[in-house]
PDB file of C-alpha atoms in Angstrom:
ATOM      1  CA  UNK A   1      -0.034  29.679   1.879  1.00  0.00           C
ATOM      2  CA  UNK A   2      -0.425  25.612   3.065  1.00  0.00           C
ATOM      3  CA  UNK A   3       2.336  24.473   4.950  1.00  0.00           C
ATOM      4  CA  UNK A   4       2.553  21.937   7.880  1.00  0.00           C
ATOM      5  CA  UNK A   5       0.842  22.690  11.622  1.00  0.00           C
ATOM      6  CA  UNK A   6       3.143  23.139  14.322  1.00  0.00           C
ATOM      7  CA  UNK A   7       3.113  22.836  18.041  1.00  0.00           C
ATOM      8  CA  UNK A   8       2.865  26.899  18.282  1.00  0.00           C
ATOM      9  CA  UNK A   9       0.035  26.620  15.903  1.00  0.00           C
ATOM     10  CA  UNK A  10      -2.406  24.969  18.034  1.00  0.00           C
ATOM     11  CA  UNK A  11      -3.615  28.084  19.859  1.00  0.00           C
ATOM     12  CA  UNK A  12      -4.790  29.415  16.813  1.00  0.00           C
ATOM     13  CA  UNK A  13      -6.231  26.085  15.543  1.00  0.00           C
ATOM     14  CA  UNK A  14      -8.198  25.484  18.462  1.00  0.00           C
ATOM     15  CA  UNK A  15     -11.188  27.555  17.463  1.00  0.00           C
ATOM     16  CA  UNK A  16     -11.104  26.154  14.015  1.00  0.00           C
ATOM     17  CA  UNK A  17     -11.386  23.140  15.258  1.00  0.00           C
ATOM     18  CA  UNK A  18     -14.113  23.775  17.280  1.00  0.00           C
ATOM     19  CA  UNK A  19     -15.523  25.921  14.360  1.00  0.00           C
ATOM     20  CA  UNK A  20     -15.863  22.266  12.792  1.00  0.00           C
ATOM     21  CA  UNK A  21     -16.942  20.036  15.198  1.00  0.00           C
ATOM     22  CA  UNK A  22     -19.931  22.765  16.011  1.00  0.00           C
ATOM     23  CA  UNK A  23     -21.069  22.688  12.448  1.00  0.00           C
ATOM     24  CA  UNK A  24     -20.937  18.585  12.971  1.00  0.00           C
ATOM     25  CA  UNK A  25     -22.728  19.186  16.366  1.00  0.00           C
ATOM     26  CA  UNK A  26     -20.219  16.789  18.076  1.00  0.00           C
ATOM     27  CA  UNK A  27     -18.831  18.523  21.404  1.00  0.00           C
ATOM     28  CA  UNK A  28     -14.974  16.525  22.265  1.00  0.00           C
ATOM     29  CA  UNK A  29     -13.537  18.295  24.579  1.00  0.00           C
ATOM     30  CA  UNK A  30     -10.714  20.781  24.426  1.00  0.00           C
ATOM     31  CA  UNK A  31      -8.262  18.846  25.547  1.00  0.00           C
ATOM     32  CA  UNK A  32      -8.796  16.110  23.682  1.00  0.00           C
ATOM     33  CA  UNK A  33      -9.088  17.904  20.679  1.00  0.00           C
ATOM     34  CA  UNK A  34      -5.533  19.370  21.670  1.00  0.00           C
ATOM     35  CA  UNK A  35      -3.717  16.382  22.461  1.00  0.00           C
ATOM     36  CA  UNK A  36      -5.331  14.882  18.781  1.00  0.00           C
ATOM     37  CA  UNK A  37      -3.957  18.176  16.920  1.00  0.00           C
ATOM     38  CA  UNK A  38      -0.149  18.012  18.992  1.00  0.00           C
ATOM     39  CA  UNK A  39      -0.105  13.769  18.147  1.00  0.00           C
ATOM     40  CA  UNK A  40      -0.715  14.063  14.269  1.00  0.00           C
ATOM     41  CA  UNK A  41       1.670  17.015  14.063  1.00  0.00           C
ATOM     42  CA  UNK A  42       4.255  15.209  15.885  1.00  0.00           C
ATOM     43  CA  UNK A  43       3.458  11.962  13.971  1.00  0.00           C
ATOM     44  CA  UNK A  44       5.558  10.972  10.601  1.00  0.00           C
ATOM     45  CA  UNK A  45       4.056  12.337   7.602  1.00  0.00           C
ATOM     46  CA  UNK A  46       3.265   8.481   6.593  1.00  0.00           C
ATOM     47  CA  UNK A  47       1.022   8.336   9.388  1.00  0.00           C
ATOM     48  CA  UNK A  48      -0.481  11.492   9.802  1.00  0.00           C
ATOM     49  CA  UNK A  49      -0.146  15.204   8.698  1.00  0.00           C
ATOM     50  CA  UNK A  50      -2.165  18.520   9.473  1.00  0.00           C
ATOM     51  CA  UNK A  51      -1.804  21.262   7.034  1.00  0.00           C
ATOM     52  CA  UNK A  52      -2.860  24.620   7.898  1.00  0.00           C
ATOM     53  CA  UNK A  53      -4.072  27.951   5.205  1.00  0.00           C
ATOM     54  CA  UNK A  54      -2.182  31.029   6.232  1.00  0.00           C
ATOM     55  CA  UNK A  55      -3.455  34.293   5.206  1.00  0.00           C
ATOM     56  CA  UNK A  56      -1.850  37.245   3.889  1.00  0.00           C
ATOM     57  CA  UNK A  57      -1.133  38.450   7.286  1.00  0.00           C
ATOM     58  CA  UNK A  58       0.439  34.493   8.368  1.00  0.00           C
ATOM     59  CA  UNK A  59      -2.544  34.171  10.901  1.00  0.00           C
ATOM     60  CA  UNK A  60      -3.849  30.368  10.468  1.00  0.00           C
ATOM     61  CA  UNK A  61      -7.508  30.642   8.316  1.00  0.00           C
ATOM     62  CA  UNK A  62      -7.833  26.542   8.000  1.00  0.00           C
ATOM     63  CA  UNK A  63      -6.039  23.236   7.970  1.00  0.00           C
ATOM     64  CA  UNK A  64      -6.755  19.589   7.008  1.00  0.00           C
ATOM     65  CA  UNK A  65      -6.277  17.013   8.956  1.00  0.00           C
ATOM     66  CA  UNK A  66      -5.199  13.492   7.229  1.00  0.00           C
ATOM     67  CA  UNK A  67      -4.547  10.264   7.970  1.00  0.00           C
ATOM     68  CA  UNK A  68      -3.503   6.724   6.044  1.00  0.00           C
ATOM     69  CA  UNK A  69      -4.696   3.525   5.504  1.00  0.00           C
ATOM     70  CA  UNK A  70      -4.912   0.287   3.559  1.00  0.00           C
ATOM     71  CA  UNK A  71      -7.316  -0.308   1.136  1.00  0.00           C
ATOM     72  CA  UNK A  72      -8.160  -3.806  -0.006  1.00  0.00           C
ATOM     73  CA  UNK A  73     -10.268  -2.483  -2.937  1.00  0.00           C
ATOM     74  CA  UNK A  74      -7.369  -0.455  -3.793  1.00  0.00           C
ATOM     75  CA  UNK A  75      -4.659  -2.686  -2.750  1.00  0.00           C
ATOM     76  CA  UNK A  76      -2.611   0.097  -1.627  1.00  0.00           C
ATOM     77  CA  UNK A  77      -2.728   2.925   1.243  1.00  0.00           C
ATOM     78  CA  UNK A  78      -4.846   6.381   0.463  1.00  0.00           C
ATOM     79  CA  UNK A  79      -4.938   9.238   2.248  1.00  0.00           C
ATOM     80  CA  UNK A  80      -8.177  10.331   4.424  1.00  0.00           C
ATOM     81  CA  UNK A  81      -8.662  13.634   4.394  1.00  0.00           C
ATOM     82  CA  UNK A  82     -11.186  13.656   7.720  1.00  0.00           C
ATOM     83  CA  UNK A  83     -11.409  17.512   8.494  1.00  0.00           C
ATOM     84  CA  UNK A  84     -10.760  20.361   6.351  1.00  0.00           C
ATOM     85  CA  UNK A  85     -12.231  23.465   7.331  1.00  0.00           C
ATOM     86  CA  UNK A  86     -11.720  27.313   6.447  1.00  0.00           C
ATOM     87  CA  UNK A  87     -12.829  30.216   8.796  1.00  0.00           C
ATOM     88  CA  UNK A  88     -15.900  32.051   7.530  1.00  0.00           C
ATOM     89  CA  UNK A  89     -14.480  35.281   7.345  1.00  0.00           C
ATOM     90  CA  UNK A  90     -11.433  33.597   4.360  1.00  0.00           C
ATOM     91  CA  UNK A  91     -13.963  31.321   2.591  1.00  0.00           C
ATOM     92  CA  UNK A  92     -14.207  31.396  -1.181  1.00  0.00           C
ATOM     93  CA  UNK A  93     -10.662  33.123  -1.471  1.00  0.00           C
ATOM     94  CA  UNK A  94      -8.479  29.518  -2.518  1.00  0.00           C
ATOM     95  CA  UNK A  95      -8.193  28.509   0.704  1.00  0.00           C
ATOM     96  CA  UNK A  96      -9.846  24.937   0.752  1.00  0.00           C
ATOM     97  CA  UNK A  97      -8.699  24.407  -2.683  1.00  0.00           C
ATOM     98  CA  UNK A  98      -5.344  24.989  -1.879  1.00  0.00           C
ATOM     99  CA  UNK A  99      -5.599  22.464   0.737  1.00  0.00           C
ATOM    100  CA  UNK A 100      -7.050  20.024  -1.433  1.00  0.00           C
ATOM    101  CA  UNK A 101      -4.313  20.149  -3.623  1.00  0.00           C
ATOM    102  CA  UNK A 102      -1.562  19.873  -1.089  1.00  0.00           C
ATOM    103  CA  UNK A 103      -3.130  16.847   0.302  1.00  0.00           C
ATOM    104  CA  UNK A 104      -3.019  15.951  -3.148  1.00  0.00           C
ATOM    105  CA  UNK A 105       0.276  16.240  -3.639  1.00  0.00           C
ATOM    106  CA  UNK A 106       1.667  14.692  -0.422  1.00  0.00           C
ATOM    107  CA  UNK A 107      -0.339  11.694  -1.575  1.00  0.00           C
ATOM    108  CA  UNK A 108       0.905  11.385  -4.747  1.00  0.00           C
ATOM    109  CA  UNK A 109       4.645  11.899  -3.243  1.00  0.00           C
ATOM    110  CA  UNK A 110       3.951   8.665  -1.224  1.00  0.00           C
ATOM    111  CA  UNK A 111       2.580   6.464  -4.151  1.00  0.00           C
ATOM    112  CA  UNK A 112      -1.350   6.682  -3.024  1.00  0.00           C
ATOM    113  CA  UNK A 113      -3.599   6.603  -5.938  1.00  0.00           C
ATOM    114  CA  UNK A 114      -6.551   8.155  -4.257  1.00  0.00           C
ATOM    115  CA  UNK A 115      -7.731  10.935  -1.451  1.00  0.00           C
ATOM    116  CA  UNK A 116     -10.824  10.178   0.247  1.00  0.00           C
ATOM    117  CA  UNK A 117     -13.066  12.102   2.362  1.00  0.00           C
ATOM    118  CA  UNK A 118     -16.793  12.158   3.826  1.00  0.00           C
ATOM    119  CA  UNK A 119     -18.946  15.399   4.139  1.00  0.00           C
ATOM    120  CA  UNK A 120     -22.546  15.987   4.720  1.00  0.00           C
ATOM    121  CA  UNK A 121     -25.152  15.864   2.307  1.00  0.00           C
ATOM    122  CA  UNK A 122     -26.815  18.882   3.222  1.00  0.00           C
ATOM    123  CA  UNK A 123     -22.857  21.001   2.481  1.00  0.00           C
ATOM    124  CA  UNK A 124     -23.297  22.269  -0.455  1.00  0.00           C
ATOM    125  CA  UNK A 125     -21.104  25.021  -0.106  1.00  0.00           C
ATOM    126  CA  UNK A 126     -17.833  21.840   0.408  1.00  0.00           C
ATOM    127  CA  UNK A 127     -19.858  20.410  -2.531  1.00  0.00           C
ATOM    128  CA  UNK A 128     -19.090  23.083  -4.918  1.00  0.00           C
ATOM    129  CA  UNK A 129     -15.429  23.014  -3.782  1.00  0.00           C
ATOM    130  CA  UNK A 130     -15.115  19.676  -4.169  1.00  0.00           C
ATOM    131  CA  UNK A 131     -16.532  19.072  -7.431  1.00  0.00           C
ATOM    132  CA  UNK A 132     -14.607  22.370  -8.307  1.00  0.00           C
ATOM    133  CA  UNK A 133     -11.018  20.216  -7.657  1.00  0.00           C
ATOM    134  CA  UNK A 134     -12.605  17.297  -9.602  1.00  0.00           C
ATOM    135  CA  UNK A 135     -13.641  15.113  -6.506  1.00  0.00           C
ATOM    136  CA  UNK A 136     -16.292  12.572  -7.451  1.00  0.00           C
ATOM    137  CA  UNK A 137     -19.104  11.734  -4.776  1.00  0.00           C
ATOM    138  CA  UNK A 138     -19.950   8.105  -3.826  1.00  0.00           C
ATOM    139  CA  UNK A 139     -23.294   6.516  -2.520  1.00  0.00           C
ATOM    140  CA  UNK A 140     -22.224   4.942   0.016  1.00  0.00           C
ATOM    141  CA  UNK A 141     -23.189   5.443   3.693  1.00  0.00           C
ATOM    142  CA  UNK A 142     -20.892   5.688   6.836  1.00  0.00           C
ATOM    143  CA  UNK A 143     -21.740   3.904   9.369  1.00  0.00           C
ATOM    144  CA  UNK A 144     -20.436   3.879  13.242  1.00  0.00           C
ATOM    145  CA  UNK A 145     -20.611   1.570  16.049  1.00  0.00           C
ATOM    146  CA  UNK A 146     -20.121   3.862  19.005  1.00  0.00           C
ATOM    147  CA  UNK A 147     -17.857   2.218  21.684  1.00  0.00           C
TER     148      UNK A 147
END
């Protein structure tokens, strides 16, 4: 099941979260991570929203977290999906799909005409998933200007 994080969620989230920014090999720290998770959960959908994958047994197996902006090619606001992740142990049973497609739908709820997202080059496993929802890659490189 996707539904929307909440507050008593973020215990379980926590090593999820870390879960993804070890496979990145970026180390934030726990509380910032934390206070991020608790201020797009409280924020308004049109700003922010974290979904989370429940299994069978309701115990949180992934999220996604997304965010909105303006786009001047697109001359309108899109969703970025910047995280999704799915525990090892509930990979390849519909989890990141389903996630996909709620983000999806949200999206389309609010008028955006696309979802965008980033992932590695070297993921092909979140390759396969995302081709598998129809996502089409770009070639175009992400750059960062650390502050």
């Amino acid at each position: 099941m996707i539904r929307p994080a909440r507050q008593d969620d973020v215990p379980a989230l926590m090593p999820l979260m870390r879960g993804y920014t070890d496979f990145y090999e970026s180390d934030p720290s726990d509380e910032g991570l934390e206070r991020m998770m608790r201020d797009v959960i409280d924020a308004p959908e049109e700003v922010a929203f974290l979904l989370v994958a429940t299994d069978e047994d309701d115990r949180v197996v992934g999220f996604a977290l997304n965010q909105w902006k303006w786009s001047s090619l697109r001359g309108a606001r899109v969703v970025v999906m910047d995280d999704l992740f799915v525990h090892e142990d509930a990979r390849g049973k519909g989890h990141a799909d389903a996630l996909i497609e709620a983000v999806a739908e949200i999206a389309r709820r609010h008028g955006a005409p696309i979802v965008s997202w980033f992932t590695m080059p070297d993921n092909k496993r979140a390759h396969t998933v995302y081709d598998r929802v129809g996502g089409t890659a770009e070639t175009l490189l992400e750059y960062e200007l650390e502050l």
